[in-house]
Every structure is written in structure tokens, then in C-alpha cells.
XYZ file of C-alpha atoms in Angstrom:
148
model
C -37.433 7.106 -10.243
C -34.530 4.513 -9.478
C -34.404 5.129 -5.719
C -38.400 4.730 -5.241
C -38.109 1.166 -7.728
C -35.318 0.009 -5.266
C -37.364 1.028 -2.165
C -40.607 -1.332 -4.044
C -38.876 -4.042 -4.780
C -36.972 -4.110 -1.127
C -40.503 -3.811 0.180
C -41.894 -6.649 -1.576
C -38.777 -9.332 -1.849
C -39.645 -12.299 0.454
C -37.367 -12.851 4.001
C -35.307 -15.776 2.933
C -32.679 -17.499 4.893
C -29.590 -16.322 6.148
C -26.591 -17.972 3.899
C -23.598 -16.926 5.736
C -22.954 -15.201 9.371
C -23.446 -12.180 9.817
C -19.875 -10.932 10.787
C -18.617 -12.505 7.327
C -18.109 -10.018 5.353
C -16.468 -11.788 2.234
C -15.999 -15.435 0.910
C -12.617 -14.372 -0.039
C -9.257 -14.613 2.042
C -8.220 -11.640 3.936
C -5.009 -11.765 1.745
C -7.100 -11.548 -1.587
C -9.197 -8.213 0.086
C -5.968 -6.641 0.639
C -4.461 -7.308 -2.307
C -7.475 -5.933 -4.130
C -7.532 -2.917 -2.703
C -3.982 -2.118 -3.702
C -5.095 -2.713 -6.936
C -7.880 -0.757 -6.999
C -6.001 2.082 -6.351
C -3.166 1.538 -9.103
C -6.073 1.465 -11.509
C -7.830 4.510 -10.173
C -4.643 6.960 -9.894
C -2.897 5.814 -13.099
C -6.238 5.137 -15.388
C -5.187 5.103 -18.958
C -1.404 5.096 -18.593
C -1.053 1.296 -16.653
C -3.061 -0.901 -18.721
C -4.843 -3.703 -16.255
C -1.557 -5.575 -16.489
C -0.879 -4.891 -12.437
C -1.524 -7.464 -10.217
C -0.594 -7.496 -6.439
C 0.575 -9.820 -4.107
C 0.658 -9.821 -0.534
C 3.872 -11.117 1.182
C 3.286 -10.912 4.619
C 0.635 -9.710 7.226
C 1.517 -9.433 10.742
C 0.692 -7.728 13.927
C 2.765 -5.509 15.265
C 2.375 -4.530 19.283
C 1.375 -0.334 19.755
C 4.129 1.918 20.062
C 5.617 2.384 23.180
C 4.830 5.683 24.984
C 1.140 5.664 23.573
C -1.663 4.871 26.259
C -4.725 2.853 25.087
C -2.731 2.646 21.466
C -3.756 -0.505 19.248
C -1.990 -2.903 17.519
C -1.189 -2.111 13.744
C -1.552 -4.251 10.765
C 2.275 -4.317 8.791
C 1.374 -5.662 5.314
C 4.247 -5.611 2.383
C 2.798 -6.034 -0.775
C 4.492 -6.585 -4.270
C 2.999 -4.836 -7.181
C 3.803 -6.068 -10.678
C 4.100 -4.883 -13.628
C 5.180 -5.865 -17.163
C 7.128 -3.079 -18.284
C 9.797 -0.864 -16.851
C 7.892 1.593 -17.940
C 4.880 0.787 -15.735
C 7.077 0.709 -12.934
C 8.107 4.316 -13.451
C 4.271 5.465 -13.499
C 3.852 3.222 -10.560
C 6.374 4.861 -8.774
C 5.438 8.303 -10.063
C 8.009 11.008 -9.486
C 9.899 11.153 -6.454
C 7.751 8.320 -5.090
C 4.924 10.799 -5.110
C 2.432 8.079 -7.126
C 2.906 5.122 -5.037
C 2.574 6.921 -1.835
C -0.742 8.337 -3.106
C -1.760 5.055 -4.245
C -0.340 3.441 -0.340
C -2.645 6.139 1.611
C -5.592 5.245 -0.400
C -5.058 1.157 -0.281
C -4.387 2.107 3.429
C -7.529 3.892 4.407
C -9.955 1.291 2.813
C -7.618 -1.617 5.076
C -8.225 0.292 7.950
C -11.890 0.102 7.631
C -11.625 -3.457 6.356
C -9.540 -4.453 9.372
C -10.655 -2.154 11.645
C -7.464 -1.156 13.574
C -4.179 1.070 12.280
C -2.649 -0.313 9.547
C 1.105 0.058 8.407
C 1.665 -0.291 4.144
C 4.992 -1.084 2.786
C 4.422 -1.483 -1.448
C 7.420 -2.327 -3.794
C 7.140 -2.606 -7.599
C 8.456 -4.870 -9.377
C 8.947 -5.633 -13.046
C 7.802 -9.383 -14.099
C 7.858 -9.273 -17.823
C 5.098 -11.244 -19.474
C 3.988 -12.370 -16.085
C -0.180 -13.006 -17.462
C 1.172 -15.369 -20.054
C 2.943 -17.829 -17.559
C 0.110 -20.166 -15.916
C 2.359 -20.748 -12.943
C 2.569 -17.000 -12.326
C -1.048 -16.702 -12.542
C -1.629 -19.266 -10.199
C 0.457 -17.999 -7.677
C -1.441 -14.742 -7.798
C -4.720 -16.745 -7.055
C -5.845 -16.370 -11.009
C -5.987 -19.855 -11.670
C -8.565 -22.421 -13.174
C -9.966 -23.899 -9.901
């Protein structure tokens, strides 16, 4: 009965105004999206074995022209992102044999971007070990977890 309560209440809420434009998507920075995503899929592929300590941060974003030789191609998205972790041990999971985890974990962040930014996008991820980095306030504020 959920989907005909949802289709009664849609029927009767009130038009109200509109509160943002309609081509904004998100109130956060395109950065903070990304970065999400990434992390979304860490958490997804490696469930139980890498506790939430992963955060990601996004280095750099920048266009890059279309390949040469390729009529009509677009420009791609290059983003390099950092994933931490606490332990070396994390990083291992992270990386999964042979690379095999992170690449998994780069064409799933990458699909979702491409829909997000609507164009090609090119993924780049390093891991990186950061030992104890949610106990250092400075480290959290750099990753945008701060007190505002």
C-alpha cells in the first residue's frame, strides 16, 4: 500500500514556491559530490572489512580537450582523488589484489560522475595511509568535516 499512500499524499500536498533553480541540483560544491561518490563506492565494495574510517579528497578537476582523431568527441573531466585510510591494512583492501578493488571501486565512482557531470570523465584514485586522521581537527577540516 506504500506506492498508492505516496501517490495521496503527492495528490493532496499544496504547490508551494520554488526555493532554488531548477538546474541546481545540489547545495553542495561540485568537489564535495565527487568526493562522495568515491566514497560511496569504498563503502559499498569493501562493506564490513573498511570500517567508515575512509574519507576522500579531491585534488584537482580539470578539463581536458577530446582526443585527437575523434570527430564530434567531448571534453573529459580528469579528477585525481586521494582516498584515506587509517591503517595499512585498509589500504591493502582498498587496493584489493592486483589493483583489482580500486579499479572496481574507480568504474563505479566514474559512472555516477558521468551522469553527475554529464560528459566523459577520466578517474585517477591513490590511497593513502593518514594514521589517526578523524582525531586531528585540522585534518577534518580540510576534508570539509568541520564545525561551521
Amino acid at each position: 500500500g506504500c506506492t498508492e499512500l505516496l501517490d495521496t499524499l503527492v495528490e493532496r500536498l499544496p504547490l508551494g514556491p520554488q526555493l532554488y533553480p531548477p538546474e541546481m541540483v545540489s547545495d553542495q560544491p561540485e568537489r564535495v559530490l565527487l568526493a562522495e561518490l568515491i566514497r560511496e563506492q569504498d563503502l559499498l565494495h569493501t562493506r564490513e572489512e573498511v570500517p567508515h574510517s575512509v574519507a576522500v579528497s579531491i585534488d584537482r578537476i580539470e578539463e581536458m580537450p577530446a582526443p585527437r582523431g575523434r570527430s564530434g568527441g567531448k571534453e573529459r573531466t580528469a579528477v585525481l582523488a586521494t582516498v584515506l585510510v587509517e591503517r595499512k591494512s585498509q589500504k591493502g583492501i582498498l587496493i584489493g589484489k592486483g589493483g583489482s578493488m580500486l579499479k572496481t571501486i574507480g568504474q563505479g565512482a566514474r559512472l555516477q560522475m558521468q551522469t553527475l557531470i554529464d560528459g566523459p570523465v577520466y578517474l585517477e584514485l591513490f590511497v593513502k595511509v593518514v594514521p589517526d586522521w578523524r582525531s586531528k581537527p585540522a585534518r577534518l577540516a580540510e576534508l570539509g568535516y568541520g564545525s561551521n
